[in-house]
CSV table of C-alpha atoms and ligand atoms in Angstrom, one decimal:
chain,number,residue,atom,x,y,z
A,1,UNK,CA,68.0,105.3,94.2
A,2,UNK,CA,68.7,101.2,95.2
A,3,UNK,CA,72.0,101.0,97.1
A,4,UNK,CA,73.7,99.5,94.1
A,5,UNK,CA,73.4,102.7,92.2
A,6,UNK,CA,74.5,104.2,95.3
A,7,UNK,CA,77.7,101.8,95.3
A,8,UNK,CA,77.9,102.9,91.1
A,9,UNK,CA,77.9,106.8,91.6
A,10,UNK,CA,80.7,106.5,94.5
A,11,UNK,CA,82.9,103.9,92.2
A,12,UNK,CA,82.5,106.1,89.2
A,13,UNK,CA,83.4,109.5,91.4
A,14,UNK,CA,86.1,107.9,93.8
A,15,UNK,CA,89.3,109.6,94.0
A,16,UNK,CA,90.5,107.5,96.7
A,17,UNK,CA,93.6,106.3,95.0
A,18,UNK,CA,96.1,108.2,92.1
A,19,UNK,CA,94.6,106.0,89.3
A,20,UNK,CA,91.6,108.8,89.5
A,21,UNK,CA,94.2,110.7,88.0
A,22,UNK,CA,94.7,109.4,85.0
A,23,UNK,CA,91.4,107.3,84.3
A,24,UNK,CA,89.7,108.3,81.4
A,25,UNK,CA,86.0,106.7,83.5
A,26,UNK,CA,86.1,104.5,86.1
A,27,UNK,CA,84.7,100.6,85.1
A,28,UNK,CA,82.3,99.5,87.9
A,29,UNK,CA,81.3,96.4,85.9
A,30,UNK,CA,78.2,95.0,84.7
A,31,UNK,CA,75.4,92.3,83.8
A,32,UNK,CA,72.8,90.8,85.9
A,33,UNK,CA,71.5,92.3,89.0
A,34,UNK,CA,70.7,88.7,90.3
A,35,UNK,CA,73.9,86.8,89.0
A,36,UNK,CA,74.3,83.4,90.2
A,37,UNK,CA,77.7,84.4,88.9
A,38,UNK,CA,80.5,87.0,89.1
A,39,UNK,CA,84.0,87.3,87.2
A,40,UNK,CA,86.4,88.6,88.6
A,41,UNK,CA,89.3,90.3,86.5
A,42,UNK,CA,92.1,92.2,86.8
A,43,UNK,CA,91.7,95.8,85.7
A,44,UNK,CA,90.3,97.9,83.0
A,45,UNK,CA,92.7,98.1,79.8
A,46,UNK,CA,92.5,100.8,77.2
A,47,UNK,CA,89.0,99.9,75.8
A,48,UNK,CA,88.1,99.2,79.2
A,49,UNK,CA,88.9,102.6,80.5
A,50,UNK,CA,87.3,104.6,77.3
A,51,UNK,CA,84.0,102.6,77.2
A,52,UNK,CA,83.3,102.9,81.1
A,53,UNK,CA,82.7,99.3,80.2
A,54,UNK,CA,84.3,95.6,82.0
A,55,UNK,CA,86.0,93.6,79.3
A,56,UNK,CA,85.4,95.4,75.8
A,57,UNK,CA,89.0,94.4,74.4
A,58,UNK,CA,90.0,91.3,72.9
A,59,UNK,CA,90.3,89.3,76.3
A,60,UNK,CA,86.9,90.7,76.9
A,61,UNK,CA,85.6,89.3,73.7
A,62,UNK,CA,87.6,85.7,74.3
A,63,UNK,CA,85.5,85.6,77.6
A,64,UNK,CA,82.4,86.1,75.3
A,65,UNK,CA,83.1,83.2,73.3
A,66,UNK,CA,84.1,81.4,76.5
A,67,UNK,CA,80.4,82.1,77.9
A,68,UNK,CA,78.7,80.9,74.4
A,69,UNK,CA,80.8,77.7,74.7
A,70,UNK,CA,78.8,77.1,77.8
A,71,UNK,CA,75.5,78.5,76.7
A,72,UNK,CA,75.8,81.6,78.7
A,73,UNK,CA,76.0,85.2,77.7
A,74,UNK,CA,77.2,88.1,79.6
A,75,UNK,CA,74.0,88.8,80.4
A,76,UNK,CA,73.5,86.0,82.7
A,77,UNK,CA,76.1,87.1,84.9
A,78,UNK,CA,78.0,89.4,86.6
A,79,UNK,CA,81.4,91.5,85.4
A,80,UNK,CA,83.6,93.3,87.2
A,81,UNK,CA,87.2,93.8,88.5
A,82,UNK,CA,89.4,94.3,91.2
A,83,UNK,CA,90.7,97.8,90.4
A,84,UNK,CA,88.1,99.9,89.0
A,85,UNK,CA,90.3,102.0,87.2
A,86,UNK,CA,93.1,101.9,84.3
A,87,UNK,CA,96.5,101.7,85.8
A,88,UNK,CA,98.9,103.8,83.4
A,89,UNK,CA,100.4,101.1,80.9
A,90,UNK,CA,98.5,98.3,81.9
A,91,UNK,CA,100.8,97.9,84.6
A,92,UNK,CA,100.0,95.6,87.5
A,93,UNK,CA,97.5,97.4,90.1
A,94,UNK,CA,99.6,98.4,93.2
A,95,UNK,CA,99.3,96.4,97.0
A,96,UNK,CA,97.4,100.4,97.7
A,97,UNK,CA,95.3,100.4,94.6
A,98,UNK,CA,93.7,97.0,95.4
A,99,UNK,CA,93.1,98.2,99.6
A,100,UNK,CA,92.2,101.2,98.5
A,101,UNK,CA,88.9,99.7,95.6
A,102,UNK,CA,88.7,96.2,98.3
A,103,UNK,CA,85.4,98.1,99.6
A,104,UNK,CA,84.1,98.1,96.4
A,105,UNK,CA,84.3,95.1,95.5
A,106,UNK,CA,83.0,93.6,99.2
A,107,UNK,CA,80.2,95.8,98.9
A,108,UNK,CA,79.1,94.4,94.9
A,109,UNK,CA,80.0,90.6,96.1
A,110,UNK,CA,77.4,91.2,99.4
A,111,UNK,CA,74.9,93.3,97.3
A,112,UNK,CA,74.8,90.9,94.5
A,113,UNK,CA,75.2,87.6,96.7
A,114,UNK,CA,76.5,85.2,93.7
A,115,UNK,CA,76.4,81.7,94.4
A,116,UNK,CA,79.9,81.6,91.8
A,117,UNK,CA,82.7,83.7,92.1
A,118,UNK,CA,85.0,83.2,89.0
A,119,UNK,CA,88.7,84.7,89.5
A,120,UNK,CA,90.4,85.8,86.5
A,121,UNK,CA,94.0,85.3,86.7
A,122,UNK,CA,96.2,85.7,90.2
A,123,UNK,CA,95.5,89.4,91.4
A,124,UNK,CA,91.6,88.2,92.1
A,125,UNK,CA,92.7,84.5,93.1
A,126,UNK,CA,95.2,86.5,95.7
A,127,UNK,CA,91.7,88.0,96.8
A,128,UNK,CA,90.6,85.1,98.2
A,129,UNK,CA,93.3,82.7,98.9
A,130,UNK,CA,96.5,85.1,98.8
A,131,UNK,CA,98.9,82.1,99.3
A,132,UNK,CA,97.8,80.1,96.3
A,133,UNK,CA,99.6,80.0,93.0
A,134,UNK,CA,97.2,80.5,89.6
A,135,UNK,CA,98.9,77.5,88.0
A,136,UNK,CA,97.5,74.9,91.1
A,137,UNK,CA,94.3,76.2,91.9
A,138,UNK,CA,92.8,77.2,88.4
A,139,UNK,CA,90.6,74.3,87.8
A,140,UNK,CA,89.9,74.0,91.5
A,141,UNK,CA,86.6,74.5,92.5
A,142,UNK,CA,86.7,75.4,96.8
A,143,UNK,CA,84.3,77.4,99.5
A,144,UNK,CA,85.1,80.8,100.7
A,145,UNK,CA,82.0,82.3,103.5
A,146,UNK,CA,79.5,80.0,101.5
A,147,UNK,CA,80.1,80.8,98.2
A,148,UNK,CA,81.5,78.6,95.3
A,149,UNK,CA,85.0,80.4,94.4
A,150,UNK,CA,86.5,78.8,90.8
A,151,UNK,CA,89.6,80.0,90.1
A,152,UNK,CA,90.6,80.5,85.9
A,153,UNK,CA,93.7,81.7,84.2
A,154,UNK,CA,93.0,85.0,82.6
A,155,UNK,CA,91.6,85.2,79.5
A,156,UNK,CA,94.4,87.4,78.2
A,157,UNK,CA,96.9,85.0,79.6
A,158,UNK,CA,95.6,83.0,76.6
A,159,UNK,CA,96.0,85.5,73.8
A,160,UNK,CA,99.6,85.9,75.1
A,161,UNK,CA,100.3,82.0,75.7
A,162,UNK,CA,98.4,79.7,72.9
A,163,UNK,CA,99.2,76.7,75.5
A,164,UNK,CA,96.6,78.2,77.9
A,165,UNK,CA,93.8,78.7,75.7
A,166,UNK,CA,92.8,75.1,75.9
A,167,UNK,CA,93.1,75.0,79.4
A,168,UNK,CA,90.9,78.0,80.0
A,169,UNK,CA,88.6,76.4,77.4
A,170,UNK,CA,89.1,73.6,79.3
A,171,UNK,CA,88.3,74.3,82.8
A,172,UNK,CA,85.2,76.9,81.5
A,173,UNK,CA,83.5,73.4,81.0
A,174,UNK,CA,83.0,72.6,84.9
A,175,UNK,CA,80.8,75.9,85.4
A,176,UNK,CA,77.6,74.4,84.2
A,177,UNK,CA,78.0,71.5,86.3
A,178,UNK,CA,79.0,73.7,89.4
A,179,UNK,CA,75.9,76.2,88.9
A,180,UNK,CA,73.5,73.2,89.1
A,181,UNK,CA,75.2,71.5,92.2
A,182,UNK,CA,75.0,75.8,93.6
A,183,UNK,CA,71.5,76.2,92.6
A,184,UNK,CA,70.2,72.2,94.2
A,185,UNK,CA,72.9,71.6,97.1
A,186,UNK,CA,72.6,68.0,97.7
A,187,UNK,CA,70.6,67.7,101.4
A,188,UNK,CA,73.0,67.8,103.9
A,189,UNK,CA,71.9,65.0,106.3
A,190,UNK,CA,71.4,62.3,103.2
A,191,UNK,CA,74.4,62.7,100.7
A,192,UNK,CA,73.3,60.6,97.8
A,193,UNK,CA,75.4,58.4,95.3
A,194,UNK,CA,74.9,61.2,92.8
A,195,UNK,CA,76.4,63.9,94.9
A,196,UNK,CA,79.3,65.7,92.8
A,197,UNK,CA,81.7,66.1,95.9
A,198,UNK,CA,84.1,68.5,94.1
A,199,UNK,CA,85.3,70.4,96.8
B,1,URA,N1,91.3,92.7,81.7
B,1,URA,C1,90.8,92.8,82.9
B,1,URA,O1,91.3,92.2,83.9
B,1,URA,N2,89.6,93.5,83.0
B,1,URA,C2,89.0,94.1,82.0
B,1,URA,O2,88.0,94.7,82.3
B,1,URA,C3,89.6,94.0,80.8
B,1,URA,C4,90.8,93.3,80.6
């Protein structure tokens, strides 16, 4: 058994926090094995928490058409979420729930090593910069311990607020043009004319 199905068995069995208690199944995530990139959302929702599944439901389904846009398809990358499992409600995950699933997630970002990490909304922009504000950074391509963190509104944010939709369809658009710059970093002795200098 690789260490990633290791890392699987002990999300999908954890009980270190009370949403084991009222999970239906835990949601590790899914898609490629060798992602250049990894979304990052919130929390599994109802659909979410039935399926066993990352983004089933209609935000799940938005981000679909959001990959197509760019000619990418779930498979190409990786899904998963903060929380692993479904907080009663839907509420927001408590400051415990996300300590208590943060070693999951460090263990699939360093088993996985994406060159992208793609926040979904504030709770998995607070992961990486916890003193920024969604509405500044989304949009805003920066560096966290080598890897390319661009931060997006959620895409349930847009099902809720039509005025974000074309923002999120919006700022989808740069992650093409930041895959190629991750996959061919301009040499760093010689920066060239054609270098994209987005950061
Ligand atoms: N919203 C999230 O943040 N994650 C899911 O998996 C589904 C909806």
């Amino acid at each position: 058994m690789s260490e990633f199905d290791d890392l699987v068995r002990n999300i999908t069995t954890c009980e270190l926090c009370i949403l084991s208690k009222s999970r239906t199944r835990a949601v590790p995530g899914e898609g490629s094995m060798t992602p250049s990139v990894m979304f990052i959302g919130e929390g599994p929702g109802y659909h979410e928490d039935q399926q066993g599944r990352p983004f089933v439901g209609a935000a799940g389904q938005f981000l679909s058409q959001l990959l197509a846009s760019i000619g990418m398809s779930r498979g190409d990358i990786y899904i998963t979420n903060m929380v692993k499992c479904r907080a009663p409600n839907n509420r927001d995950p408590l400051p415990g729930e996300i300590e208590a699933c943060r070693l999951y997630l460090d263990k699939q970002i360093e088993l996985l090593k994406p060159k992208i990490i793609v926040t979904l909304g504030r709770h998995s922009l607070a992961r990486f910069f916890p003193r920024e504000t969604i509405s500044k950074a989304r949009g805003k391509p920066r560096r966290w311990n080598g890897i390319i963190i661009y931060p997006m509104y959620h895409p349930a944010a847009a099902l809720h607020q039509q005025s974000l939709r074309h923002v999120i369809e919006e700022d989808i658009k740069l992650l093409p043009r930041l895959l190629q710059e991750a996959e061919n970093p301009p040499p760093k002795e010689e920066p060239g004319p054609h270098q994209l200098n987005m950061f």
